[in-house]
PDB file of C-alpha atoms in Angstrom:
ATOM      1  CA  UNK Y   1      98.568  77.058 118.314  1.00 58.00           C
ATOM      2  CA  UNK Y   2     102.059  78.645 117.308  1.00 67.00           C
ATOM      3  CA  UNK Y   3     101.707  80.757 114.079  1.00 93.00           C
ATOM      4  CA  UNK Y   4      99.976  83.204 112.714  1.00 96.00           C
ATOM      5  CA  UNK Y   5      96.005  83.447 112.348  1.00 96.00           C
ATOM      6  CA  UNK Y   6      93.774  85.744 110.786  1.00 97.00           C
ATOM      7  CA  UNK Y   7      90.046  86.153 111.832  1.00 97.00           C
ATOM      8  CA  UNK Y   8      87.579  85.798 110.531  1.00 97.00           C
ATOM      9  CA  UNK Y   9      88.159  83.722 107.535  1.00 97.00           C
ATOM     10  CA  UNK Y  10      85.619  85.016 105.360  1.00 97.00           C
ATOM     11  CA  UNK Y  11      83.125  87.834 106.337  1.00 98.00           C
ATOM     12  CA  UNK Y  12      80.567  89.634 104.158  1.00 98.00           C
ATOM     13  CA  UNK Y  13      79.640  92.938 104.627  1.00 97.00           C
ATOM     14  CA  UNK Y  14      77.719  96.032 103.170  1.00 97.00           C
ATOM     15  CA  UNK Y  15      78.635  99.270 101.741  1.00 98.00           C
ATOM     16  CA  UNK Y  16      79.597 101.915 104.418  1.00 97.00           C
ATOM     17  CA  UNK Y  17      79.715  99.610 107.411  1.00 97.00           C
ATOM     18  CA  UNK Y  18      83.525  99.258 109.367  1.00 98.00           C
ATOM     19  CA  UNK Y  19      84.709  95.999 109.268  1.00 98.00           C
ATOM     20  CA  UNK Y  20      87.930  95.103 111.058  1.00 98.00           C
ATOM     21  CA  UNK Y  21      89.805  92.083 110.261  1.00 98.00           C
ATOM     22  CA  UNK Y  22      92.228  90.523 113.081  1.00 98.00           C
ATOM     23  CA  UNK Y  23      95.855  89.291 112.623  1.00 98.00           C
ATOM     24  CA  UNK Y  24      97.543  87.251 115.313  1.00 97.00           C
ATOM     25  CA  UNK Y  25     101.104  85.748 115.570  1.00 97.00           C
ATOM     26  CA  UNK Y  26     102.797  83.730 117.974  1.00 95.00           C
ATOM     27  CA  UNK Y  27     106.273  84.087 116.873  1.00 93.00           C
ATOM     28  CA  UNK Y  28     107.308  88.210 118.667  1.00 90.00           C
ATOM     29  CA  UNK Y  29     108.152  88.954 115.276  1.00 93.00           C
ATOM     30  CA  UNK Y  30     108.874  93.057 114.827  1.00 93.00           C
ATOM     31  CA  UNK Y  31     107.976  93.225 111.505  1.00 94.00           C
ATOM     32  CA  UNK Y  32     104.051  92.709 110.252  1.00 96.00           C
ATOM     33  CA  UNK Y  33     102.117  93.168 107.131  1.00 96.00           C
ATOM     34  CA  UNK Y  34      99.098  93.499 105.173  1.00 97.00           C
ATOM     35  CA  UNK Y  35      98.729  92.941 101.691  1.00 97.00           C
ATOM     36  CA  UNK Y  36      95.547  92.800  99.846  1.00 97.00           C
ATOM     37  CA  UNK Y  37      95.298  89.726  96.820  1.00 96.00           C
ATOM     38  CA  UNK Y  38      92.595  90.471  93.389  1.00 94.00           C
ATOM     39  CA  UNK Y  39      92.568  88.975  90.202  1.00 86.00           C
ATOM     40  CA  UNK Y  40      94.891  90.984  87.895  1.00 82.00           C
ATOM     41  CA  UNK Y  41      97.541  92.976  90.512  1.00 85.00           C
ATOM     42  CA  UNK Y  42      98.480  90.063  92.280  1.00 89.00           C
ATOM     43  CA  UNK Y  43      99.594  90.939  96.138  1.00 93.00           C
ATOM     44  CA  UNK Y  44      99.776  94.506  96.880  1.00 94.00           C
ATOM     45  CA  UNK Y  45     101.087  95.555 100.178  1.00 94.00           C
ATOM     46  CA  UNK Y  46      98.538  97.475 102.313  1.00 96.00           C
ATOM     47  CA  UNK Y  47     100.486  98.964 105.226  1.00 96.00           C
ATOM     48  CA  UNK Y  48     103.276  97.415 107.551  1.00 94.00           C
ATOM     49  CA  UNK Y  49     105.041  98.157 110.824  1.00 95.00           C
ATOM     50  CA  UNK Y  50     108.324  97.560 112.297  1.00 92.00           C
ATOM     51  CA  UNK Y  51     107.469  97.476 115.687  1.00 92.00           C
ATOM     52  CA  UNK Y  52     104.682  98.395 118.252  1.00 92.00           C
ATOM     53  CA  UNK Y  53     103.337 101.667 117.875  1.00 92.00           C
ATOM     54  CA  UNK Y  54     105.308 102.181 114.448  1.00 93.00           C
ATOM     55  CA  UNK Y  55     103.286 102.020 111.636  1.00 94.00           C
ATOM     56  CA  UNK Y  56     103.871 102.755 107.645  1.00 92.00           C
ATOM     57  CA  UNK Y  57     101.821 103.201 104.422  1.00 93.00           C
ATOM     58  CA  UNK Y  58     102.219 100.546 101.739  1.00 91.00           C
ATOM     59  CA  UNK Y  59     101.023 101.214  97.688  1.00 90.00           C
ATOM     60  CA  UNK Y  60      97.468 101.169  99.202  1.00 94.00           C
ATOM     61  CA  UNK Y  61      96.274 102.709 102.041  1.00 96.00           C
ATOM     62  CA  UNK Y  62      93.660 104.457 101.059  1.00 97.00           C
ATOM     63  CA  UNK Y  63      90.368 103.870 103.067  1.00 97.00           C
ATOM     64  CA  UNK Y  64      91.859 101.249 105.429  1.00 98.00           C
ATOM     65  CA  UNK Y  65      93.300 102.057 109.019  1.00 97.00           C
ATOM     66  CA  UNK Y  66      96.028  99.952 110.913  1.00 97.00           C
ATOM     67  CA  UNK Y  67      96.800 100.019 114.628  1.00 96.00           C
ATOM     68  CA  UNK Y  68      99.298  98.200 116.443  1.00 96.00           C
ATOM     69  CA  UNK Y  69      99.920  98.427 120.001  1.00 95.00           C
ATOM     70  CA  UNK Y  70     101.132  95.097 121.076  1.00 94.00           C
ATOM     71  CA  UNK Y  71     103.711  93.325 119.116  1.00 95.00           C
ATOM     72  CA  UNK Y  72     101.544  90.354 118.455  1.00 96.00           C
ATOM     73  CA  UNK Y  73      98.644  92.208 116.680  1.00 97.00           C
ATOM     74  CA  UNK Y  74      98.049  94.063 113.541  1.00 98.00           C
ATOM     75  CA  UNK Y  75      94.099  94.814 112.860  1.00 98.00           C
ATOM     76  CA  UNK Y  76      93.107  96.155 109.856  1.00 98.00           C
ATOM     77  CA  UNK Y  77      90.109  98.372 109.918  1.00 98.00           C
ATOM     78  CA  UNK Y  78      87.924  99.423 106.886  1.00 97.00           C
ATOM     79  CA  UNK Y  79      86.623 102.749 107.883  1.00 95.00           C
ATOM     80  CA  UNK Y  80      83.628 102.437 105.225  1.00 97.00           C
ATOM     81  CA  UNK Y  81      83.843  99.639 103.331  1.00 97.00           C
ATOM     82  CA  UNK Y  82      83.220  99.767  99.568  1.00 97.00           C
ATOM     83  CA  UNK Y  83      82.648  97.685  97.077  1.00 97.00           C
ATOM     84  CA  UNK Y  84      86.345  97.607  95.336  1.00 96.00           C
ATOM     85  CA  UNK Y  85      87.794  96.707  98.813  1.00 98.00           C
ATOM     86  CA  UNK Y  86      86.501  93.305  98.293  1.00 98.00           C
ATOM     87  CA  UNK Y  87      89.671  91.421  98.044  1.00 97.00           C
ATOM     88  CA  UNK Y  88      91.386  88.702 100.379  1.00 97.00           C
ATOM     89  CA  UNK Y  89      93.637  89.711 102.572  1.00 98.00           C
ATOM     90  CA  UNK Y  90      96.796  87.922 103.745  1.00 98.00           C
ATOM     91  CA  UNK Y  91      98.774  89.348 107.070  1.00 97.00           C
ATOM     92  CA  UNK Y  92     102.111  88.608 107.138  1.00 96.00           C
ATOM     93  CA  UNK Y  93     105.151  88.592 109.714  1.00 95.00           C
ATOM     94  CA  UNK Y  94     108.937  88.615 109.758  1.00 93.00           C
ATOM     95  CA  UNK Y  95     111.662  88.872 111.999  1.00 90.00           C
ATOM     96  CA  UNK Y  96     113.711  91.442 112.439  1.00 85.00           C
ATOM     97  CA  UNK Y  97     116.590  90.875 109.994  1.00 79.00           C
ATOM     98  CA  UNK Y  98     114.984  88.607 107.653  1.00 80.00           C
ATOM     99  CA  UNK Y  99     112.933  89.203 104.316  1.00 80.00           C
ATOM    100  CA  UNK Y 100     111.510  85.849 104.922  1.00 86.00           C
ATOM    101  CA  UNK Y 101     107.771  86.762 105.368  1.00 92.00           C
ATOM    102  CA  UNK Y 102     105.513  84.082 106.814  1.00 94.00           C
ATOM    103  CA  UNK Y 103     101.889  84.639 105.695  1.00 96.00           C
ATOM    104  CA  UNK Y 104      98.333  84.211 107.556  1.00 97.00           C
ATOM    105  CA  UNK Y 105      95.441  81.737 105.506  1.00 96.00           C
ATOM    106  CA  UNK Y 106      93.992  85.009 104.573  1.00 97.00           C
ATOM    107  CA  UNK Y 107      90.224  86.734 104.827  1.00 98.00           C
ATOM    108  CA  UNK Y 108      87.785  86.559 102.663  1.00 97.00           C
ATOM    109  CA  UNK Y 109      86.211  89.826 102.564  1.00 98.00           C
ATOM    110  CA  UNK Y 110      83.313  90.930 100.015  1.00 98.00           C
ATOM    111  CA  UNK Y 111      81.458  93.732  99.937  1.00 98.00           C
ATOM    112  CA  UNK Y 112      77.686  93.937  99.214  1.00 97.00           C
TER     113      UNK Y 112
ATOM    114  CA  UNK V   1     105.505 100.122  90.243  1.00 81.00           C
ATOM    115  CA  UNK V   2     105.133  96.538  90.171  1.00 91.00           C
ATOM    116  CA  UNK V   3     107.628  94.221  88.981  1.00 95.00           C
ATOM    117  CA  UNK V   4     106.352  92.779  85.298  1.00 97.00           C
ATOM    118  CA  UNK V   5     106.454  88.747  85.327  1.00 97.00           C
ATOM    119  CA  UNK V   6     106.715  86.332  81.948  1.00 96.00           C
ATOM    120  CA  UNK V   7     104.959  84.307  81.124  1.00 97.00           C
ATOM    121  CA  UNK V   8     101.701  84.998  82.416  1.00 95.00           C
ATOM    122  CA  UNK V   9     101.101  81.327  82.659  1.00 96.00           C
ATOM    123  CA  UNK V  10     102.570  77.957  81.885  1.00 95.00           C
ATOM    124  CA  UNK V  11     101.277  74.313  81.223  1.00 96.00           C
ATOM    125  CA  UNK V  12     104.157  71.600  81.543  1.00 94.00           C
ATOM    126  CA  UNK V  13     104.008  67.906  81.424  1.00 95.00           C
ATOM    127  CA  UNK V  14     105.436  65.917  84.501  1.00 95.00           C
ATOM    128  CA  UNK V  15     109.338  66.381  84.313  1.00 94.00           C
ATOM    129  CA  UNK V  16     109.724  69.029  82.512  1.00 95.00           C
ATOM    130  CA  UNK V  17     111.610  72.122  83.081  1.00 95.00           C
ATOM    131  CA  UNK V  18     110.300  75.917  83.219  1.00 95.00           C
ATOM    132  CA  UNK V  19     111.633  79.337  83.703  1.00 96.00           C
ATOM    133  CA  UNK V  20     109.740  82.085  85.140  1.00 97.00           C
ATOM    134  CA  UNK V  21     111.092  85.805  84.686  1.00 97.00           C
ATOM    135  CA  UNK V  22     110.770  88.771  86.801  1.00 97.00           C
ATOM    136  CA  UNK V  23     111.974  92.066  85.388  1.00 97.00           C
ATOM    137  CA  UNK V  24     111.837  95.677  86.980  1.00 95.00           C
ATOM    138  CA  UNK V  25     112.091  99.414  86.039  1.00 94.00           C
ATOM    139  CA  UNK V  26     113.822 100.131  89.500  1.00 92.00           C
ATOM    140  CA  UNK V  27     117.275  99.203  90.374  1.00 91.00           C
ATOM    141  CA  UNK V  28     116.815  96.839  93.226  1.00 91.00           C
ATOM    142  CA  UNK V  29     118.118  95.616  96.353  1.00 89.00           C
ATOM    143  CA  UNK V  30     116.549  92.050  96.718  1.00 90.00           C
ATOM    144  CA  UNK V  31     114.112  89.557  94.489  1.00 93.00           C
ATOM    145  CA  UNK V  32     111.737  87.469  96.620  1.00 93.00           C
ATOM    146  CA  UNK V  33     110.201  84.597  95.086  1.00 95.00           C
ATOM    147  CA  UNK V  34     107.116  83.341  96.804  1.00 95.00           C
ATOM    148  CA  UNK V  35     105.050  80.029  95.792  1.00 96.00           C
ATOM    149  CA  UNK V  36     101.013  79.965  96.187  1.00 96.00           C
ATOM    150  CA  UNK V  37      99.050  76.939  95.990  1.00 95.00           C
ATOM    151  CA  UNK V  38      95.599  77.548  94.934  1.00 92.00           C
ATOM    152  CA  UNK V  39      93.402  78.729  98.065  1.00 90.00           C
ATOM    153  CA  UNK V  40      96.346  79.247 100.150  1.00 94.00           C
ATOM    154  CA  UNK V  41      99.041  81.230 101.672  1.00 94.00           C
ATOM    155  CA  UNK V  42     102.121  82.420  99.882  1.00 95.00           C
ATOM    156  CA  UNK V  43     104.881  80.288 100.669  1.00 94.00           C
ATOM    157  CA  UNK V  44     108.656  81.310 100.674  1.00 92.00           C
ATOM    158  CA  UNK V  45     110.924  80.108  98.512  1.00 92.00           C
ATOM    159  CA  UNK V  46     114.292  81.929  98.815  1.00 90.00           C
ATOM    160  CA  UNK V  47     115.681  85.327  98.673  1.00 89.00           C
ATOM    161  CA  UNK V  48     118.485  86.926  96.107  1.00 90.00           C
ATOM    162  CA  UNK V  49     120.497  89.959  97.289  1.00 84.00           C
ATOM    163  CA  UNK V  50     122.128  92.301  95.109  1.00 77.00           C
ATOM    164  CA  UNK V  51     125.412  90.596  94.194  1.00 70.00           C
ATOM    165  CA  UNK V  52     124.067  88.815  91.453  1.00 60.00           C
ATOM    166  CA  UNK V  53     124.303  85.895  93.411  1.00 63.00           C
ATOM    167  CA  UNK V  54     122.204  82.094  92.327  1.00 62.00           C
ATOM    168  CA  UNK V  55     120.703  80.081  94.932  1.00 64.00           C
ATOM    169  CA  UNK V  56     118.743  76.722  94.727  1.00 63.00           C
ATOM    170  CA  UNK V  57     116.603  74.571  97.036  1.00 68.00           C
ATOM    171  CA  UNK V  58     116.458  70.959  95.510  1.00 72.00           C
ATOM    172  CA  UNK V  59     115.368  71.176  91.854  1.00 84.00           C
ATOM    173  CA  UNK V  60     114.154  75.168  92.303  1.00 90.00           C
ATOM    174  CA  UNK V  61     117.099  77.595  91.995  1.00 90.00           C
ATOM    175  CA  UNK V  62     117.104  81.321  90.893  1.00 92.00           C
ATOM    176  CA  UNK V  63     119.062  84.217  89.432  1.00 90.00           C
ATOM    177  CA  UNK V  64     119.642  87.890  90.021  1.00 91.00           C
ATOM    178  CA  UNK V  65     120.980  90.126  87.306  1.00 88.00           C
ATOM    179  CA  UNK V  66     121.342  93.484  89.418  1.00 85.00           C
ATOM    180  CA  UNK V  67     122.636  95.165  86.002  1.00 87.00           C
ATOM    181  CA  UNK V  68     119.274  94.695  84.069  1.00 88.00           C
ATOM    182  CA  UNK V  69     116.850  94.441  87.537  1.00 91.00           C
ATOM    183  CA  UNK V  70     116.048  90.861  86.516  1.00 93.00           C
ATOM    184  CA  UNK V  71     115.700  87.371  87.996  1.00 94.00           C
ATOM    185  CA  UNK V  72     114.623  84.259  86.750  1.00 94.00           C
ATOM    186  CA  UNK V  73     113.164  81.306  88.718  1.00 95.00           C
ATOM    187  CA  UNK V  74     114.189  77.894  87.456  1.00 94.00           C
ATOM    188  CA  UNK V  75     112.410  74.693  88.292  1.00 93.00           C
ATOM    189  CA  UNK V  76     114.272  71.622  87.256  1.00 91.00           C
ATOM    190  CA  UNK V  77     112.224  68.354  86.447  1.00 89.00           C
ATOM    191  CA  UNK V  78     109.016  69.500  87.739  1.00 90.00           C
ATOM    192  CA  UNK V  79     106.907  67.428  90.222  1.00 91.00           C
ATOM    193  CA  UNK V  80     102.970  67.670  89.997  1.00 93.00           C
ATOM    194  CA  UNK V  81     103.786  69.181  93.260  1.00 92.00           C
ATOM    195  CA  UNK V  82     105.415  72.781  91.795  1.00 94.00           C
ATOM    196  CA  UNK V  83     102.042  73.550  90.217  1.00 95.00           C
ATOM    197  CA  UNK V  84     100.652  76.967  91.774  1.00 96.00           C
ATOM    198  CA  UNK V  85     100.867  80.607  91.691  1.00 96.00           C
ATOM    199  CA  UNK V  86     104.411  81.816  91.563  1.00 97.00           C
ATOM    200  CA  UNK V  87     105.317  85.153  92.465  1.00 96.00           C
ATOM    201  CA  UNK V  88     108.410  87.852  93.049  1.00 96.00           C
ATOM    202  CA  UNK V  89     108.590  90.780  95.278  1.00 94.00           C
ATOM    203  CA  UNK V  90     111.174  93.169  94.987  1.00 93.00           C
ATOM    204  CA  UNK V  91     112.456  95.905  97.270  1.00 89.00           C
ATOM    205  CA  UNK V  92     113.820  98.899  95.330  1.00 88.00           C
ATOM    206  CA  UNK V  93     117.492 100.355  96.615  1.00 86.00           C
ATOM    207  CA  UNK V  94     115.773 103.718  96.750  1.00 82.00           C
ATOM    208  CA  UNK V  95     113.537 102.718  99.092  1.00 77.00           C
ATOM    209  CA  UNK V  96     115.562  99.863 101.123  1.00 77.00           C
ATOM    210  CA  UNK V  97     115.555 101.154 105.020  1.00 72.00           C
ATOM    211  CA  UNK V  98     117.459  97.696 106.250  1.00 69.00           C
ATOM    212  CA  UNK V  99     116.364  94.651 108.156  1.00 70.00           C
ATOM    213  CA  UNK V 100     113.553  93.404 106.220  1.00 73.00           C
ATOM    214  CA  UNK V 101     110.759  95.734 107.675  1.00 75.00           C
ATOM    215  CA  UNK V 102     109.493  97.103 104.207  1.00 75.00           C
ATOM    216  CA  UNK V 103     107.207  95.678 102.210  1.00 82.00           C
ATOM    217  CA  UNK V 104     107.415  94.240  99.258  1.00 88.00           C
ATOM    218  CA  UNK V 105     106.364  95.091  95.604  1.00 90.00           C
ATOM    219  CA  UNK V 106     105.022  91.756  93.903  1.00 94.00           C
ATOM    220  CA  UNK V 107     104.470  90.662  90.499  1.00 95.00           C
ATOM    221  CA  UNK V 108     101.360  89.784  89.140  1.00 95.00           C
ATOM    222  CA  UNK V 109     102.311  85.928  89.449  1.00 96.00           C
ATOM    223  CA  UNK V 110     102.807  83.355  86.971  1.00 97.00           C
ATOM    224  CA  UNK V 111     100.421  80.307  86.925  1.00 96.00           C
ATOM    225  CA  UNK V 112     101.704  76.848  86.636  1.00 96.00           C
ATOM    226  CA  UNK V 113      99.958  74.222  85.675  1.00 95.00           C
ATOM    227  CA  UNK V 114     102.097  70.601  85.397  1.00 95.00           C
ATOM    228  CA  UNK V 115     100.259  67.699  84.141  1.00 93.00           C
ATOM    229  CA  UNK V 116     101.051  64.166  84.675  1.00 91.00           C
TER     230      UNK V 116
END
């Protein structure tokens, strides 16, 4: 299906483990995102990249790793997870140009 | 520094109107306003460039005052259908590298809540 997906949908984990959450879009857009959503701060933006291979730190990076090597995909790696990354997490994408992001459904993640 | 939104929260009865603020400490280059629906995805709404320009989509429209870094979302005759999380992202002029690719900095969102 055209779009853009995020996998999985909700995923538990424990404390210390890496956990890598998937983005997907259909669309060749340049521009992707991650933003992370919690009760009180609203979205905060993660890390983003304008392109394959380029890659840029957000208001949060701290603890999480991006990668993105074909223009399609943007994973999201928690190197250790802890307990205050459990959050949902929306991937977005927009083309290049455009402010107009289009956002994934969004993972579930806790942290045990 | 994120972008501080008024109110907090709102409860409106079917048809009624409501304003929605967004106010920051940086001078900016854009206001984003995004809806959210409870369990889903932010949704788009529209986009204000600096210019101070107004733009509206059917009974939603918005301002952008560039001299006090504010905008304001209005929603005309509201539907059950507006109720949700709404929220603005703003990209700073300091930071602005052109073409959309940064991210944005978003409010804390403003809940509304419209009753039949």
């Amino acid at each position: 299906d055209a779009g853009i997906t995020q996998s999985p949908r909700y995923k538990i984990t424990e404390t210390g483990r890496q956990v890598t959450l998937m983005c997907h879009q259909t669309w060749s857009h340049s521009y992707m995102f991650w933003y992370r959503q919690d009760l009180g701060h609203g979205l905060r933006l993660i890390y983003y990249s304008a392109a394959a291979d380029i890659t840029d730190k957000g208001e949060v990076p701290d603890g999480y790793v991006v990668s993105r090597s074909k223009t399609e995909n943007f994973p999201l790696t928690l190197e250790s997870a802890t307990r205050s990354q459990t959050s949902v997490y929306f991937c977005a994408s927009s083309v290049a140009g455009s402010y107009e992001q289009y956002f994934g459904p969004g993972t579930r993640l806790t942290v045990t | 520094q994120q972008p501080v939104q008024s109110p907090q929260a709102v409860i409106l009865r079917e048809g009624e109107d409501a304003v929605i603020n967004c106010s920051s400490s940086k001078a900016l280059y854009s206001v984003h306003w995004y809806r959210q629906k409870h369990g889903e995805a932010p949704v788009f709404l529209m986009i204000l460039l600096k210019g101070g320009e107004q733009k509206g989509h059917e009974k939603i429209s918005a301002s952008f005052n560039e001299k006090k870094q504010q905008s304001s979302l209005y929603l005309t005759a509201s539907q059950l259908s507006y109720s949700g999380t709404y929220f603005c992202g703003t990209v700073p002029l300091l930071t602005y590298s052109g073409g959309g690719a940064d991210g944005l900095t978003f409010g804390k969102g403003t809940h509304l809540i419209i009753q039949p």
